[in-house]
Coordinates of C-alpha atoms in Angstrom, one line a residue:
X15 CA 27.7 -17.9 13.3
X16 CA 28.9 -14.8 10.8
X17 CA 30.1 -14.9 7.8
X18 CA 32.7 -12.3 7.0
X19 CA 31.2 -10.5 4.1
X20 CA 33.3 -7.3 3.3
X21 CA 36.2 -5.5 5.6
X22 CA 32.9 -4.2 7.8
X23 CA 30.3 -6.2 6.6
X24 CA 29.1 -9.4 7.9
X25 CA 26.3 -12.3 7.0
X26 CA 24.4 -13.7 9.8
X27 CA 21.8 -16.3 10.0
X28 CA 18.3 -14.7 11.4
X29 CA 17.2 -16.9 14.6
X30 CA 13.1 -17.0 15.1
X31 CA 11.5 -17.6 18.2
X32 CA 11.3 -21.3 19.1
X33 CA 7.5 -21.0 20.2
X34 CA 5.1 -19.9 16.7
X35 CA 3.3 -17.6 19.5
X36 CA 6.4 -15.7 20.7
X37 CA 6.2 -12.3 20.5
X38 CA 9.0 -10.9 17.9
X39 CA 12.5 -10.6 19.8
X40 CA 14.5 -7.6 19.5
X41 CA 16.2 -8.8 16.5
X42 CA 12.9 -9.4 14.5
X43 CA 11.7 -6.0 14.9
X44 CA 15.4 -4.5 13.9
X45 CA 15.0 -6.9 10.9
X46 CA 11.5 -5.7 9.9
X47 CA 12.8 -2.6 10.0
X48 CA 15.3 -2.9 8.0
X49 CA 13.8 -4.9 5.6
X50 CA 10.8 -1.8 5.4
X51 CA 13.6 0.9 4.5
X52 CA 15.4 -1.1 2.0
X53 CA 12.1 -1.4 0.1
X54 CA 11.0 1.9 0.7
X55 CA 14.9 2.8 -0.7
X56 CA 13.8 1.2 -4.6
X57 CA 10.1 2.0 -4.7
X58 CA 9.8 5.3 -2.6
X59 CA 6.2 3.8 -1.2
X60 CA 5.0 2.2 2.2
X61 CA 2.7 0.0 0.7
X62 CA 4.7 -3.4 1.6
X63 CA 6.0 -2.4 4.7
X64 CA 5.4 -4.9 7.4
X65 CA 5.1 -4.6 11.3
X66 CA 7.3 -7.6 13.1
X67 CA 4.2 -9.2 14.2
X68 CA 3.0 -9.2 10.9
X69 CA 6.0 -10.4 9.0
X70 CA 6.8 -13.0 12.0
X71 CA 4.6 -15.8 10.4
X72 CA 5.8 -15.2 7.1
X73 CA 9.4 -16.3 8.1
X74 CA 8.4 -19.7 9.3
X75 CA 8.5 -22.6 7.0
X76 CA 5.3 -24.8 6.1
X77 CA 4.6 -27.7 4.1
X78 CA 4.4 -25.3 1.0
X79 CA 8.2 -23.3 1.6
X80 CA 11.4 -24.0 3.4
X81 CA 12.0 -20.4 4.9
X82 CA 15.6 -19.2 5.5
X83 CA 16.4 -15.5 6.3
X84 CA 19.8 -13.7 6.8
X85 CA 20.9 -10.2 7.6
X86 CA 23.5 -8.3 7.2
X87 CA 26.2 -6.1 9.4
X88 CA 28.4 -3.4 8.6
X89 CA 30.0 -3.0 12.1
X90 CA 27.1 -2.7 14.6
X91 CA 24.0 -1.7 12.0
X92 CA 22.1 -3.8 10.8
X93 CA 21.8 -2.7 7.0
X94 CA 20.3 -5.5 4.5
X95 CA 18.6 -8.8 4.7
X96 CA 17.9 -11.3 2.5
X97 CA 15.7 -14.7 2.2
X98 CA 15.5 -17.9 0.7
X99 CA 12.5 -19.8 0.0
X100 CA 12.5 -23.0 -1.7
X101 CA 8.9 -24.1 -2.8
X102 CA 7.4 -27.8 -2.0
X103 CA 5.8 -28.0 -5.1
X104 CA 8.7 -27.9 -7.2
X105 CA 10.0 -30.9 -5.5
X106 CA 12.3 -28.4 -3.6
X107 CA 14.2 -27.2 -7.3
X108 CA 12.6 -23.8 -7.2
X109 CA 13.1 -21.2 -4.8
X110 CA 12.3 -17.6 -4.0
X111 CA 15.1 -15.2 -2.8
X112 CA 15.8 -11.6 -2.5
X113 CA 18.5 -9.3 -1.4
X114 CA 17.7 -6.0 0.3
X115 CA 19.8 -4.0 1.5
X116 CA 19.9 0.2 2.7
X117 CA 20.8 2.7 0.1
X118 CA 23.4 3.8 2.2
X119 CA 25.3 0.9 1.6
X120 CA 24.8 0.4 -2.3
X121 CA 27.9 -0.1 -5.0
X122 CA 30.3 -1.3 -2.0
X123 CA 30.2 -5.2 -2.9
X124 CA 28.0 -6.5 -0.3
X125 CA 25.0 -7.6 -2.2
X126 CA 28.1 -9.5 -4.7
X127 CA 29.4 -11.1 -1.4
X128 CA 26.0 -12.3 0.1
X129 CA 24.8 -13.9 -3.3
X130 CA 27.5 -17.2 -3.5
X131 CA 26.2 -17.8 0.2
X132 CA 22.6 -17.8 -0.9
X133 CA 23.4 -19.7 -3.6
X134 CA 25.6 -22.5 -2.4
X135 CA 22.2 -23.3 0.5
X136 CA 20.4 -23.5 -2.3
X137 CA 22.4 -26.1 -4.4
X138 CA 23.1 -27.8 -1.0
X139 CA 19.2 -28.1 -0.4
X140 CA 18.8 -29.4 -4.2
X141 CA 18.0 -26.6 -5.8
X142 CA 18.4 -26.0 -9.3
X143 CA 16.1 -22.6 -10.1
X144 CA 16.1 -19.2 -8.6
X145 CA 13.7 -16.7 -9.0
X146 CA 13.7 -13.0 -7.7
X147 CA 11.0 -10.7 -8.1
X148 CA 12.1 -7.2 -8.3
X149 CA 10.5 -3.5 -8.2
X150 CA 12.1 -0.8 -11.2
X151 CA 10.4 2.1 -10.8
X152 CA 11.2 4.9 -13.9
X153 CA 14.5 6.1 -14.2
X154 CA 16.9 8.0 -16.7
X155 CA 18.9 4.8 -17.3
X156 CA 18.1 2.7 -20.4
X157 CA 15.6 0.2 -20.6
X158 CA 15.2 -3.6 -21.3
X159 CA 12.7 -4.9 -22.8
X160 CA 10.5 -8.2 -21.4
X161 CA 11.8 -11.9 -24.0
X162 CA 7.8 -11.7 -23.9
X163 CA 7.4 -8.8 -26.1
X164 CA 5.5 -7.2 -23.4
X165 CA 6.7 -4.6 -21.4
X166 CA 10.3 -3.0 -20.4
X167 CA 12.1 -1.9 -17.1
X168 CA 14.9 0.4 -17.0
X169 CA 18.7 -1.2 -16.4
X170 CA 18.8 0.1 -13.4
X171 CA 21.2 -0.8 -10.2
X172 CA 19.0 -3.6 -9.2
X173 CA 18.8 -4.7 -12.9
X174 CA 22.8 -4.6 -13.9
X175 CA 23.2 -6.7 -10.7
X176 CA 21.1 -9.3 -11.5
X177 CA 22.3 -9.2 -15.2
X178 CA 26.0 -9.6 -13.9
X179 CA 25.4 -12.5 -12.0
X180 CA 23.6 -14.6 -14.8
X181 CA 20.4 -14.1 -13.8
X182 CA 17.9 -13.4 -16.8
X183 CA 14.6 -10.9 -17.0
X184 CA 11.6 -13.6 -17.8
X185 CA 8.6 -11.2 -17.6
X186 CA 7.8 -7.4 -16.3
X187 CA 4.6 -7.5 -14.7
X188 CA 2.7 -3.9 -14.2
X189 CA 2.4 -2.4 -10.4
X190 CA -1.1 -0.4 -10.6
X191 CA -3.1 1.7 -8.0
X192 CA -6.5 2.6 -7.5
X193 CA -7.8 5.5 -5.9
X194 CA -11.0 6.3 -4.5
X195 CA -13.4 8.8 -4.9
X196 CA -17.1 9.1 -5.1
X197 CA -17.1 9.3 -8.9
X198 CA -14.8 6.1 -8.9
X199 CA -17.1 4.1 -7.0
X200 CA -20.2 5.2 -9.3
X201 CA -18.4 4.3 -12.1
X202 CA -17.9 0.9 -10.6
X203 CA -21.2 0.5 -9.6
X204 CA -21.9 0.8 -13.5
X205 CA -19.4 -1.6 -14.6
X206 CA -21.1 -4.1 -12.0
X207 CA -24.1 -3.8 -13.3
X208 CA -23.2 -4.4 -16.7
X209 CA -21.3 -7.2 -16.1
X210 CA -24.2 -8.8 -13.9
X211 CA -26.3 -8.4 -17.3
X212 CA -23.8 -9.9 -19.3
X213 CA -23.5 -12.8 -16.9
X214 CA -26.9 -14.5 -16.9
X215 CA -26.6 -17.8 -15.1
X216 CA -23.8 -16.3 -12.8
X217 CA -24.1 -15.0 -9.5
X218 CA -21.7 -13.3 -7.1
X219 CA -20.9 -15.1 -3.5
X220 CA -18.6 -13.4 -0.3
X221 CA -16.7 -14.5 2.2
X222 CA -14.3 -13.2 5.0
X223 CA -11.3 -15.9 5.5
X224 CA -11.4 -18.1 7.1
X225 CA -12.8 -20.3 4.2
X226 CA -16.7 -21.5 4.8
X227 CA -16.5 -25.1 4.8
X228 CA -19.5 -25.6 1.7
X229 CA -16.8 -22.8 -0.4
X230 CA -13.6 -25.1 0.5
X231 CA -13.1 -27.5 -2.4
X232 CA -13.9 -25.1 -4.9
X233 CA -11.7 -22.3 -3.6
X234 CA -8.6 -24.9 -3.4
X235 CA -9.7 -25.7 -7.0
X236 CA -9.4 -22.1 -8.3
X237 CA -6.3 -21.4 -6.1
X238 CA -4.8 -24.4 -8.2
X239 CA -5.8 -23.0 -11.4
X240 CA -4.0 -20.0 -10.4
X241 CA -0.8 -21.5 -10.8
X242 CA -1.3 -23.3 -14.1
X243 CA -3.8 -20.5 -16.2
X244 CA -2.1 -17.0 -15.6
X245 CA 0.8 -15.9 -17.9
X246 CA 4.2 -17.7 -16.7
X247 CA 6.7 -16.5 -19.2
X248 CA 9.4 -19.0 -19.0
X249 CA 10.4 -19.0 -15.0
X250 CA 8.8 -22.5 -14.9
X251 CA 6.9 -21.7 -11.9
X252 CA 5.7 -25.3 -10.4
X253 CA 2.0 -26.3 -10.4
X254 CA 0.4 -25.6 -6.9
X255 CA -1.6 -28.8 -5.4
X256 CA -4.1 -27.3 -3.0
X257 CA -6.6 -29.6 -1.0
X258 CA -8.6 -28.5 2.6
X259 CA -5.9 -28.7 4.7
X260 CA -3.8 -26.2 2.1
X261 CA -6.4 -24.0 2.5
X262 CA -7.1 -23.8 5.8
X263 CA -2.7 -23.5 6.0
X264 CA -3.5 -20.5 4.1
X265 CA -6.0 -18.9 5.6
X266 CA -4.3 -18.9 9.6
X267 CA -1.2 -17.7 8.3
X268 CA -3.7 -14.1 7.4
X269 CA -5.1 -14.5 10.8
X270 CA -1.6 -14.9 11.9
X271 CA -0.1 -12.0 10.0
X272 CA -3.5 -10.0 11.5
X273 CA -4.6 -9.2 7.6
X274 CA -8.5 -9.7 7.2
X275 CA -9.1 -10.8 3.3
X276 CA -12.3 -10.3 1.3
X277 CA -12.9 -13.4 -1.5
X278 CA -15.5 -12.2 -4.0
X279 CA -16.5 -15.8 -6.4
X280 CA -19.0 -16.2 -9.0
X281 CA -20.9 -18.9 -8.9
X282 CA -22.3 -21.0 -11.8
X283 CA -25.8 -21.4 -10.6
X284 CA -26.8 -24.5 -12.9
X285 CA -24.0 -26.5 -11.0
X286 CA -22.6 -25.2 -8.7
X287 CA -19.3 -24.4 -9.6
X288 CA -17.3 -21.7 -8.4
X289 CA -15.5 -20.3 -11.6
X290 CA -13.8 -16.9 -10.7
X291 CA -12.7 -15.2 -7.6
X292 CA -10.9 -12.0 -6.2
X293 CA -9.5 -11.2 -3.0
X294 CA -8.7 -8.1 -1.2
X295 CA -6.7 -7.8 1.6
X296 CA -5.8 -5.1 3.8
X297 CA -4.3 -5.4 7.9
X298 CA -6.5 -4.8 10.3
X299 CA -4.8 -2.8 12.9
X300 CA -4.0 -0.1 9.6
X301 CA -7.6 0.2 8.5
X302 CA -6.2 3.8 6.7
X303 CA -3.5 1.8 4.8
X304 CA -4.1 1.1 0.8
X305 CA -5.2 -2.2 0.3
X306 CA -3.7 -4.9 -1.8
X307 CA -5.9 -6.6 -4.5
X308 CA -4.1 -10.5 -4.7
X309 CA -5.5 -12.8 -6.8
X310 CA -7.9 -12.9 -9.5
X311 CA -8.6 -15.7 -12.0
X312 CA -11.4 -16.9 -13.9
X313 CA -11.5 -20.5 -14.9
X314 CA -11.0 -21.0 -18.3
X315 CA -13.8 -23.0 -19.4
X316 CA -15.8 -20.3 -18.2
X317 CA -14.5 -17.2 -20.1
X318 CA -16.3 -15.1 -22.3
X319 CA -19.1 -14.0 -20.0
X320 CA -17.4 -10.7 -18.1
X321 CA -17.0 -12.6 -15.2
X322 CA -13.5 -11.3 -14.6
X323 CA -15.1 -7.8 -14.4
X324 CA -17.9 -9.0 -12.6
X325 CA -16.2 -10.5 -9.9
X326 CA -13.4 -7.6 -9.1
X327 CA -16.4 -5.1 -9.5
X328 CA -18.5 -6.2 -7.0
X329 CA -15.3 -7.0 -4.7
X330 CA -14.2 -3.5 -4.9
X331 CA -17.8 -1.8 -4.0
X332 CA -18.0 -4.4 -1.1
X333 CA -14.5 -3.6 0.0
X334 CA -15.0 0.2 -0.4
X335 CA -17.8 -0.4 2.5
X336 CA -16.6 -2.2 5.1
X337 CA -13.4 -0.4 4.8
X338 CA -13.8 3.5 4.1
X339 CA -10.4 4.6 5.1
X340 CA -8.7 2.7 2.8
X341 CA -7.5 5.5 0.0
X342 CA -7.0 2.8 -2.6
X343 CA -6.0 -0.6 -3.8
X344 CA -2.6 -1.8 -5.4
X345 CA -2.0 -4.8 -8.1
X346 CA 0.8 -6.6 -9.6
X347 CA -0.3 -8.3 -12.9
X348 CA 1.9 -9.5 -15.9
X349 CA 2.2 -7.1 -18.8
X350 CA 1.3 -9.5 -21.5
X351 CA -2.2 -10.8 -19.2
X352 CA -4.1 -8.1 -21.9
X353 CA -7.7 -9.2 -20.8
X354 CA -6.8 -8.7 -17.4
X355 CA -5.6 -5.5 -18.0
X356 CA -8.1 -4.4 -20.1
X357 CA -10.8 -4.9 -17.2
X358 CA -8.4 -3.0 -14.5
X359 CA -7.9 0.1 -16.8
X360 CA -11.3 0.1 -17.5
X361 CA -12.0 0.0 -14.0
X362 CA -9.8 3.2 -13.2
X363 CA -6.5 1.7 -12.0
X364 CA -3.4 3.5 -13.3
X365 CA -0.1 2.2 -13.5
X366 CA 2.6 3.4 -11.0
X367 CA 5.7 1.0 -11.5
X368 CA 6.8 -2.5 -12.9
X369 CA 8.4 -5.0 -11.5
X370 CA 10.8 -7.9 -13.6
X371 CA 10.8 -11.5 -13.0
X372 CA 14.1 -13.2 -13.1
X373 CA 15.9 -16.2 -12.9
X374 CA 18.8 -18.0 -13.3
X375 CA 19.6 -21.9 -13.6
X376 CA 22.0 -23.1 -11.2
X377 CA 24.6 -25.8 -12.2

């Protein structure tokens, strides 16, 4: 089925394999492709691009998203694709979309066309919120500053798009990178060991995914957390409900994607607990590829004791180990999460871009 888009340009639903093994068809790797330049088109970096195996397991649904992916044709090239993923927790009224398409093919209408399509499976499926994440690097063009008071982007193409179809910036959230050196990882191995001072009655704990089963509950706890404690602006994202089986889901779809992930925790030792954690991920078959630093959180009942520098320190100097040709690490975190940001500058990461968050209701 196609969906005439433009005079050239037509919408098509992306088919997957019927078997999860199946290697990715033709079409996959065209679409992974694709999907790669168009990215690489707004931020000018490689650091998201995905191999088809690697993006194959990410396209199927789960318990915790109902996956739907399109592309789009202008005559016989494929030059855009777009996605649609409507969250379980929500209740299925939330969902995640994107449109990408190749430079090449900017300012002629198509990205206006495909929208309505998106949009009307969405309200068919229920839902009422969508929410699109989007990179704006630095740019001549004026800028518009976060409703949080933190934070601006410029109003750039992918910005006056949004803005013209009633979607609404929520929160700009600040892409950073790390680089190594030797003088970066002494200065780490500092900031370690004054936070292990300052965090008497704490200890540091490591795993590899998949999860250890004595780690389980209290991982699925934190990953909960992580849904309700970091900075949410107003995009209304739904409260996460992780259990074993959630976090076992979780960790196969890494194996799956072939991405090996470091969790660093801290540990309260009078009970137990597991209070903070940091994970690092980086895919296995790129081991000269920058690295991607994904969540961090520290519980809040257990702030106040450096933890949150504790826990990314000692993650990082383990991580700069057991992978050495990794040039650096990359981070996403929102502009007005202050403590957070204080422990990453002071670490040595440097801001590259910023990203908005927006959304718009639909009715």
């Amino acid at each position: 089925m196609s969906i005439r888009l433009t005079a050239t340009a037509t919408l098509h639903p992306l088919v997957l394999p019927a078997r999860a093994d199946a290697a990715p068809t033709d079409m996959i790797r065209t679409y992974a492709d694709v999907r790669n330049r168009s990215i690489h088109d707004v931020t000018g970096r490689t650091e998201d691009a995905a191999t088809a195996e690697s993006l194959l397991p990410m396209l199927r649904s789960n318990p915790e998203v109902t996956r739907s992916q399109w592309y789009v044709r202008d005559g016989d090239e494929m030059v855009g694709v777009a996605t649609l993923n409507i969250m379980a927790d929500s209740g299925g009224s939330t969902a995640i979309t994107i449109i990408s398409l190749l430079r090449s093919v900017w300012g002629r209408g198509i990205g206006s066309a495909v929208l309505p399509h998106i949009e009307k499976t969405a309200r068919d499926a229920g839902v009422t919120r969508l929410i699109v994440w989007v990179e704006h690097p630095a740019c001549d063009e004026p800028v518009l500053p976060s409703p949080t008071g933190f934070g601006e982007i410029p109003r750039d193409h992918h910005a006056r798009f949004l803005l013209r179809h009633g979607f609404t910036l929520e929160q700009v959230a600040r892409v950073s990178m790390l680089t190594w050196s030797d003088a970066q990882a002494a200065h780490i191995r500092a900031l370690r060991e004054d936070a292990e001072h300052r965090a008497a009655g704490y200890r540091v704990v490591q795993w590899s995914l998949p999860t250890p089963a004595e780690h389980v509950a209290g991982y699925a706890w934190m990953k909960e957390h992580m849904s309700t404690d970091v900075p949410d602006a107003d995009l209304g994202m739904p409260t996460e409900k992780w259990d074993a089986d959630r976090v076992a889901r979780h960790d196969d779809r890494y194996r799956q994607r072939g991405t090996t992930v470091l969790v660093t925790a801290v540990e309260h030792i009078a009970t137990g607990e597991l209070c903070a954690y940091n994970e690092l991920a980086i895919e296995m078959d790129e081991p000269a590829s920058t690295s991607h630093q994904e969540d961090t959180l520290v519980l809040a009942s257990h702030r106040g004791h450096r933890l949150g520098m504790l826990v990314k320190a000692a993650g990082l100097l383990s991580w700069r180990e057991l992978h050495p040709d990794s040039p650096g690490i990359i981070t996403y975190n929102a502009e007005e999460n202050r403590p957070m940001l204080d422990i990453n500058e002071a670490i040595g990461f440097a801001p590259i871009s910023y990203e908005g968050a927006w959304k718009k209701e639909l009715r």
